[in-house]
Coordinates of C-alpha atoms and ligand atoms in Angstrom, one line a residue:
X36 CA 110.2 175.4 98.8
X37 CA 112.9 175.4 101.2
X38 CA 110.6 174.3 104.4
X39 CA 109.8 171.2 102.0
X40 CA 112.9 170.3 101.2
X41 CA 113.8 170.5 105.3
X42 CA 110.8 168.6 106.1
X43 CA 111.9 165.9 103.3
X44 CA 115.3 165.4 104.8
X45 CA 114.0 165.2 108.5
X46 CA 111.4 162.6 107.4
X47 CA 113.7 160.5 105.1
X48 CA 116.1 160.5 108.0
X49 CA 113.4 159.0 110.5
X50 CA 112.2 156.5 107.8
X51 CA 116.1 155.3 107.4
X52 CA 116.3 155.1 111.2
X53 CA 113.1 153.1 111.7
X54 CA 114.6 149.3 112.8
X55 CA 111.8 147.2 112.4
X56 CA 108.3 147.4 110.8
X57 CA 106.5 148.9 114.0
X58 CA 108.9 152.1 114.5
X59 CA 108.4 152.4 110.5
X60 CA 104.8 152.5 110.9
X61 CA 104.9 155.0 113.3
X62 CA 107.0 157.3 111.0
X63 CA 104.5 156.9 108.4
X64 CA 101.7 157.9 110.6
X65 CA 103.5 161.1 111.7
X66 CA 104.3 162.1 108.2
X67 CA 101.4 160.8 105.9
X68 CA 98.5 160.0 108.3
X69 CA 95.5 162.1 109.1
X70 CA 97.5 164.2 111.4
X71 CA 100.6 163.8 110.0
X72 CA 103.0 166.8 108.9
X73 CA 102.5 166.0 105.3
X74 CA 98.9 166.2 105.6
X75 CA 98.8 169.4 107.8
X76 CA 100.7 171.0 105.1
X77 CA 98.2 170.0 102.5
X78 CA 95.5 171.7 104.8
X79 CA 97.1 174.9 104.7
X80 CA 96.7 174.7 100.8
X81 CA 93.3 176.0 101.2
X82 CA 94.5 179.6 102.5
X83 CA 96.9 180.1 99.5
X84 CA 96.2 182.2 96.3
X85 CA 95.7 179.9 93.2
X86 CA 99.0 180.4 91.8
X87 CA 100.8 179.7 95.1
X88 CA 98.4 176.8 95.8
X89 CA 99.3 174.9 92.3
X90 CA 102.9 175.3 93.0
X91 CA 102.7 174.1 96.6
X92 CA 100.2 171.5 95.9
X93 CA 102.4 169.9 93.3
X94 CA 105.4 170.3 95.5
X95 CA 103.6 168.5 98.4
X96 CA 102.3 165.5 96.0
X97 CA 106.1 164.9 94.9
X98 CA 106.9 165.1 98.3
X99 CA 104.2 162.5 99.5
X100 CA 105.0 160.2 96.5
X101 CA 109.1 160.5 97.7
X102 CA 108.3 159.6 101.2
X103 CA 106.0 157.0 100.2
X104 CA 108.6 155.4 98.1
X105 CA 111.3 155.8 100.9
X106 CA 109.0 154.0 103.3
X107 CA 108.6 151.2 100.6
X108 CA 112.0 150.5 99.7
X109 CA 112.7 150.7 103.8
X110 CA 109.9 148.0 104.4
X111 CA 111.4 146.0 101.8
X112 CA 114.9 146.2 103.5
X113 CA 113.0 145.6 107.1
X114 CA 111.5 142.7 105.8
X115 CA 114.5 141.1 104.2
X116 CA 116.3 141.6 107.4
X117 CA 113.7 140.1 109.4
X118 CA 113.5 137.1 107.1
X119 CA 117.5 136.5 107.3
X120 CA 117.5 136.8 111.3
X121 CA 114.5 133.9 111.2
X122 CA 116.4 132.0 108.7
X123 CA 119.5 132.2 110.9
X124 CA 117.7 131.5 114.2
X125 CA 115.3 128.9 112.9
X126 CA 117.9 127.0 111.0
X127 CA 117.6 123.3 111.1
X128 CA 120.5 121.0 110.7
X129 CA 119.1 118.1 109.0
X130 CA 122.1 115.8 109.3
X131 CA 122.3 116.1 113.2
X132 CA 120.1 113.2 114.9
X133 CA 116.8 114.5 116.2
X134 CA 117.3 112.5 119.5
X135 CA 121.2 112.1 119.9
X136 CA 120.6 110.2 123.1
X137 CA 119.0 107.3 120.8
X138 CA 120.3 105.3 118.4
X139 CA 118.6 103.0 115.8
X140 CA 119.4 99.5 115.3
X141 CA 118.6 96.7 112.7
X142 CA 115.4 94.9 113.3
X143 CA 115.4 91.4 114.2
X144 CA 113.5 90.5 111.0
X145 CA 115.8 92.2 108.6
X146 CA 118.7 90.4 110.6
X147 CA 117.1 87.0 110.6
X148 CA 116.0 87.3 106.8
X149 CA 119.7 88.1 106.1
X150 CA 121.0 85.2 107.9
X151 CA 118.3 82.9 105.9
X152 CA 119.5 84.3 102.6
X153 CA 123.2 83.6 103.7
X154 CA 122.5 80.1 104.4
X155 CA 120.5 79.3 101.4
X156 CA 122.8 81.2 99.1
X157 CA 125.6 79.1 100.1
X158 CA 123.3 76.1 98.8
X159 CA 122.7 78.0 95.4
X160 CA 119.4 79.6 95.9
X161 CA 118.8 82.9 94.6
X162 CA 116.4 85.5 95.8
X163 CA 112.9 85.9 94.1
X164 CA 110.2 88.4 94.8
X165 CA 106.7 89.0 93.7
X166 CA 103.6 91.4 94.4
X167 CA 101.9 91.8 97.7
X168 CA 98.7 92.3 96.1
X169 CA 97.4 89.3 94.3
X170 CA 94.9 87.7 92.5
X171 CA 93.0 84.4 93.2
X172 CA 94.6 82.6 90.6
X173 CA 98.2 83.3 92.3
X174 CA 97.2 82.8 95.7
X175 CA 94.6 79.7 95.6
X176 CA 93.8 78.4 92.1
X177 CA 97.5 77.9 90.3
X178 CA 98.5 76.4 94.0
X179 CA 95.9 73.6 93.3
X180 CA 93.1 75.1 96.1
X181 CA 90.0 73.7 94.6
X182 CA 87.3 76.0 94.4
X183 CA 85.4 76.3 97.6
X184 CA 88.0 74.3 99.2
X185 CA 88.0 75.0 103.0
X186 CA 91.8 75.8 103.0
X187 CA 90.8 79.2 101.2
X188 CA 88.8 79.9 104.3
X189 CA 91.4 78.7 106.7
X190 CA 94.1 81.6 105.2
X191 CA 91.7 84.5 106.6
X192 CA 92.1 86.4 103.5
X193 CA 92.0 90.1 103.3
X194 CA 90.1 90.9 99.9
X195 CA 90.4 94.0 98.2
X196 CA 87.4 95.6 96.2
X197 CA 87.5 94.0 92.6
X198 CA 89.5 95.9 89.8
X199 CA 89.4 95.0 86.0
X200 CA 92.1 93.2 85.0
X201 CA 94.1 93.1 81.6
X202 CA 90.7 91.9 79.7
X203 CA 88.6 94.4 81.5
X204 CA 87.0 91.8 83.7
X205 CA 86.1 92.4 87.2
X206 CA 88.9 90.2 89.1
X207 CA 89.3 89.4 92.8
X208 CA 92.0 91.3 94.4
X209 CA 93.8 90.2 97.9
X210 CA 96.7 90.6 99.9
X211 CA 98.7 87.4 99.6
X212 CA 98.3 85.2 102.4
X213 CA 101.5 83.6 101.8
X214 CA 104.6 83.4 99.8
X215 CA 103.6 80.5 97.9
X216 CA 102.1 82.9 95.1
X217 CA 105.9 83.7 94.1
X218 CA 106.3 80.1 93.0
X219 CA 103.6 80.5 90.5
X220 CA 105.2 83.9 89.1
X221 CA 108.6 82.5 88.7
X222 CA 107.3 79.2 87.2
X223 CA 105.3 80.9 84.7
X224 CA 108.6 83.2 83.8
X225 CA 111.2 81.2 84.3
X226 CA 112.2 77.7 82.6
X227 CA 113.7 75.0 84.9
X228 CA 116.2 74.2 86.7
X229 CA 114.7 76.8 89.3
X230 CA 116.4 77.1 92.6
X231 CA 114.7 80.2 94.6
X232 CA 113.8 81.6 97.9
X233 CA 111.4 84.0 98.6
X234 CA 111.4 86.5 101.8
X235 CA 108.6 88.8 101.9
X236 CA 105.4 90.2 103.6
X237 CA 102.3 88.1 103.9
X238 CA 98.9 89.1 105.4
X239 CA 96.1 87.3 107.4
X240 CA 93.1 88.5 109.3
X241 CA 94.3 87.5 112.9
X242 CA 96.0 88.9 115.8
X243 CA 97.2 87.6 119.2
X244 CA 100.4 86.4 120.9
X245 CA 101.3 84.3 117.5
X246 CA 99.5 86.0 115.1
X247 CA 99.7 89.5 113.5
X248 CA 97.7 90.7 110.4
X249 CA 101.3 91.3 108.7
X250 CA 104.2 88.6 109.0
X251 CA 107.1 87.7 106.9
X252 CA 107.3 84.1 105.1
X253 CA 110.2 82.7 103.4
X254 CA 109.3 80.6 100.6
X255 CA 111.6 77.9 98.8
X256 CA 111.2 76.4 95.6
X257 CA 113.5 73.8 93.7
X258 CA 112.3 72.4 90.2
X259 CA 115.0 70.4 88.0
X260 CA 114.5 66.9 86.7
X261 CA 116.0 64.8 89.7
X262 CA 115.3 66.4 93.0
X263 CA 113.4 64.1 95.5
X264 CA 112.3 64.1 98.9
X265 CA 116.0 63.0 100.0
X266 CA 117.3 66.2 98.8
X267 CA 114.4 68.0 100.6
X268 CA 115.3 66.8 103.6
X269 CA 118.9 67.2 103.6
X270 CA 118.5 70.7 102.5
X271 CA 116.2 71.6 105.3
X272 CA 118.1 70.0 107.8
X273 CA 121.5 71.7 107.0
X274 CA 119.5 75.0 107.0
X275 CA 118.2 74.3 110.3
X276 CA 121.4 73.3 111.9
X277 CA 123.0 76.0 110.5
X278 CA 120.5 78.6 111.3
X279 CA 120.2 77.6 114.9
X280 CA 124.0 76.8 115.2
X281 CA 123.5 73.2 116.6
X282 CA 125.5 71.1 114.9
X283 CA 123.5 67.8 116.0
X284 CA 120.1 69.4 115.9
X285 CA 117.4 66.4 115.9
X286 CA 114.9 67.1 113.1
X287 CA 111.7 64.9 112.2
X288 CA 109.5 65.2 109.3
X289 CA 105.7 64.1 110.0
X290 CA 103.2 63.6 107.1
X291 CA 101.0 66.7 106.6
X292 CA 98.9 68.2 104.2
X293 CA 99.2 71.0 101.7
X294 CA 97.2 71.5 98.4
X295 CA 100.4 72.4 96.6
X296 CA 102.7 69.6 97.5
X297 CA 102.1 65.9 97.4
X298 CA 103.5 64.2 99.6
X299 CA 103.4 66.8 102.3
X300 CA 105.3 67.3 105.3
X301 CA 105.9 69.2 108.7
X302 CA 109.3 69.8 110.0
X303 CA 110.0 69.7 113.7
X304 CA 113.2 70.6 115.3
X305 CA 114.3 68.9 118.8
X306 CA 114.4 71.2 121.9
X307 CA 114.2 71.3 125.8
X308 CA 112.4 73.5 128.0
X309 CA 114.8 74.1 131.1
X310 CA 113.2 76.1 133.9
X311 CA 110.5 77.6 131.7
X312 CA 113.2 78.5 129.2
X313 CA 113.1 77.0 125.7
X314 CA 116.6 75.3 124.4
X315 CA 116.8 74.7 121.0
X316 CA 118.7 71.0 120.3
X317 CA 118.7 68.2 122.7
X318 CA 115.8 67.4 125.0
X319 CA 112.4 65.3 124.6
X320 CA 110.4 68.0 122.9
X321 CA 109.5 68.6 119.3
X322 CA 109.0 72.0 117.8
X323 CA 107.2 72.6 114.6
X324 CA 109.4 74.9 112.3
X325 CA 108.1 74.5 108.7
X326 CA 106.0 73.1 106.0
X327 CA 107.2 71.3 102.8
X328 CA 106.6 68.9 100.3
X329 CA 107.3 67.7 96.8
X330 CA 105.5 69.8 94.3
X331 CA 102.0 68.8 93.1
X332 CA 102.0 67.7 89.6
X333 CA 99.0 70.1 88.9
X334 CA 100.9 73.1 90.0
X335 CA 103.5 72.4 87.4
X336 CA 100.9 71.9 85.0
X337 CA 99.0 75.0 85.9
X338 CA 102.6 76.9 85.4
X339 CA 102.8 75.1 81.9
X340 CA 105.8 73.0 83.1
X341 CA 105.4 69.1 82.2
X342 CA 105.2 67.2 85.4
X343 CA 106.3 64.1 83.4
X344 CA 109.9 65.7 82.7
X345 CA 110.2 68.1 85.8
X346 CA 109.7 67.7 89.6
X347 CA 111.0 69.4 92.5
X348 CA 110.1 70.4 96.3
X349 CA 109.0 73.6 98.0
X350 CA 108.9 74.6 101.5
X351 CA 107.6 77.6 103.9
X352 CA 108.2 79.1 107.0
X353 CA 107.5 82.3 109.0
X354 CA 110.5 84.6 109.7
X355 CA 109.0 85.9 112.9
X356 CA 108.7 82.4 114.1
X357 CA 112.4 81.5 113.5
X358 CA 113.4 84.8 114.9
X359 CA 111.4 84.0 118.1
X360 CA 113.0 80.8 118.5
X361 CA 116.5 81.7 117.8
X362 CA 116.3 85.1 119.9
X363 CA 114.1 84.1 122.8
X364 CA 111.3 86.6 121.9
X365 CA 108.0 85.7 123.4
X366 CA 105.4 87.9 121.9
X367 CA 105.2 88.4 118.1
X368 CA 103.2 91.6 118.3
X369 CA 106.3 93.4 119.8
X370 CA 107.8 93.2 116.4
X371 CA 105.5 95.8 114.8
X372 CA 105.0 98.2 118.1
X373 CA 108.1 100.2 117.3
X374 CA 109.2 100.4 121.1
X375 CA 112.6 101.8 120.6
X376 CA 113.6 99.7 124.2
X377 CA 112.4 96.8 122.6
X378 CA 114.3 97.6 119.5
X379 CA 117.4 98.4 121.8
X380 CA 117.3 94.9 123.5
X381 CA 116.4 92.8 120.4
X382 CA 117.7 94.6 117.7
X383 CA 121.4 94.3 116.1
X384 CA 124.2 96.6 115.2
X385 CA 124.8 97.8 111.7
X386 CA 128.2 95.9 111.5
X387 CA 127.1 92.7 113.3
X388 CA 127.2 89.9 110.6
X389 CA 124.7 87.3 109.9
X390 CA 125.0 85.1 112.6
X391 CA 125.4 81.6 111.0
X392 CA 128.0 79.9 113.3
X393 CA 128.1 76.8 111.1
X394 CA 128.7 77.7 107.6
X395 CA 129.1 75.5 104.4
X396 CA 132.2 73.4 104.4
Ligands
DAH1072 N1 102.2 78.4 102.2 C1 102.1 77.7 103.6 C2 101.6 78.5 104.4 O1 101.6 79.4 104.3 C3 103.4 77.1 103.8 C4 104.4 76.2 102.8 C5 104.1 74.8 103.4 C6 104.7 76.4 101.9 C7 104.4 73.9 102.4 C8 105.5 75.6 101.0 C9 104.9 74.2 101.1 O2 106.0 75.6 99.8 O3 105.7 73.2 100.7 O4 100.9 77.9 105.4

């Protein structure tokens, strides 16, 4: 019996001395494996007389259980230790910059949008938003695009699979092709007077130096009882002069066509090309900058507003386009390539203020 006690002490000591799972497995095999010390003693039971065999058998089984228990306890401790070590060495400090040598910057789209909002806010406009997934009504019909009108094709619309509308009817869904859709949402839900701007993403299936399938527009809408074309011209002239920081910036309005405005116009700003470089202001060239006009009576009617009582103006421009002109960015596609070198060059610091040199008096 004392043999067994001695053996137990010896094995338990080696178990506790095992410093990793591999060492522990070796100890287990040496004790309980086919040729292990406990197994050898088991084998010797055959030569004993029955009385001794029973006693010895019970003692050996107990020993086996005890050793197995010791090994399990040790294994659990070793696993915990291993895990602790891994947690220590594989620790990630999530607050550290993954690439300390590189710094993010504010994208020109965000900066330009902020600048535009700042100028219009000074003129009393508030910011409105609307959904990017639209139906045919908000994108076309309510904006006075007749059915089958070629202007619907002009927009290179991305259509989505039809989905049931609130009445369970299959309805056309699309990615909005312009922010003019938000004119409709606002007029349906808000009583005039209305004075909003709408910065947002728009989508058209087109891709080259001056087109990307996703781009940004800024829409404007003013509805009240007295606003007229003179207000429209003044408002947009002030905007362009402040945005480009050129006090005497020449502007002109050319007649144009949009289904949702009557009359419609396109606004140009004066510019010059010197040594291949575009300069805003002065010069003898004109650069188209935006579309605008007086809101068509049909659009007001489609939104439940009486055109006999109310009138107003609207305008829309591409945010990338005005950013490219102001900051001399030649290729629209580069806005969305996430090239850190491009961002470092054209991006803005977090403390840069919206750059609107000529502010409201
Ligand atoms: N929605 C037009 C476009 O995407 C831009 C536009 C033109 C908006 C004239 C207007 C407007 O509100 O009056 O091409």
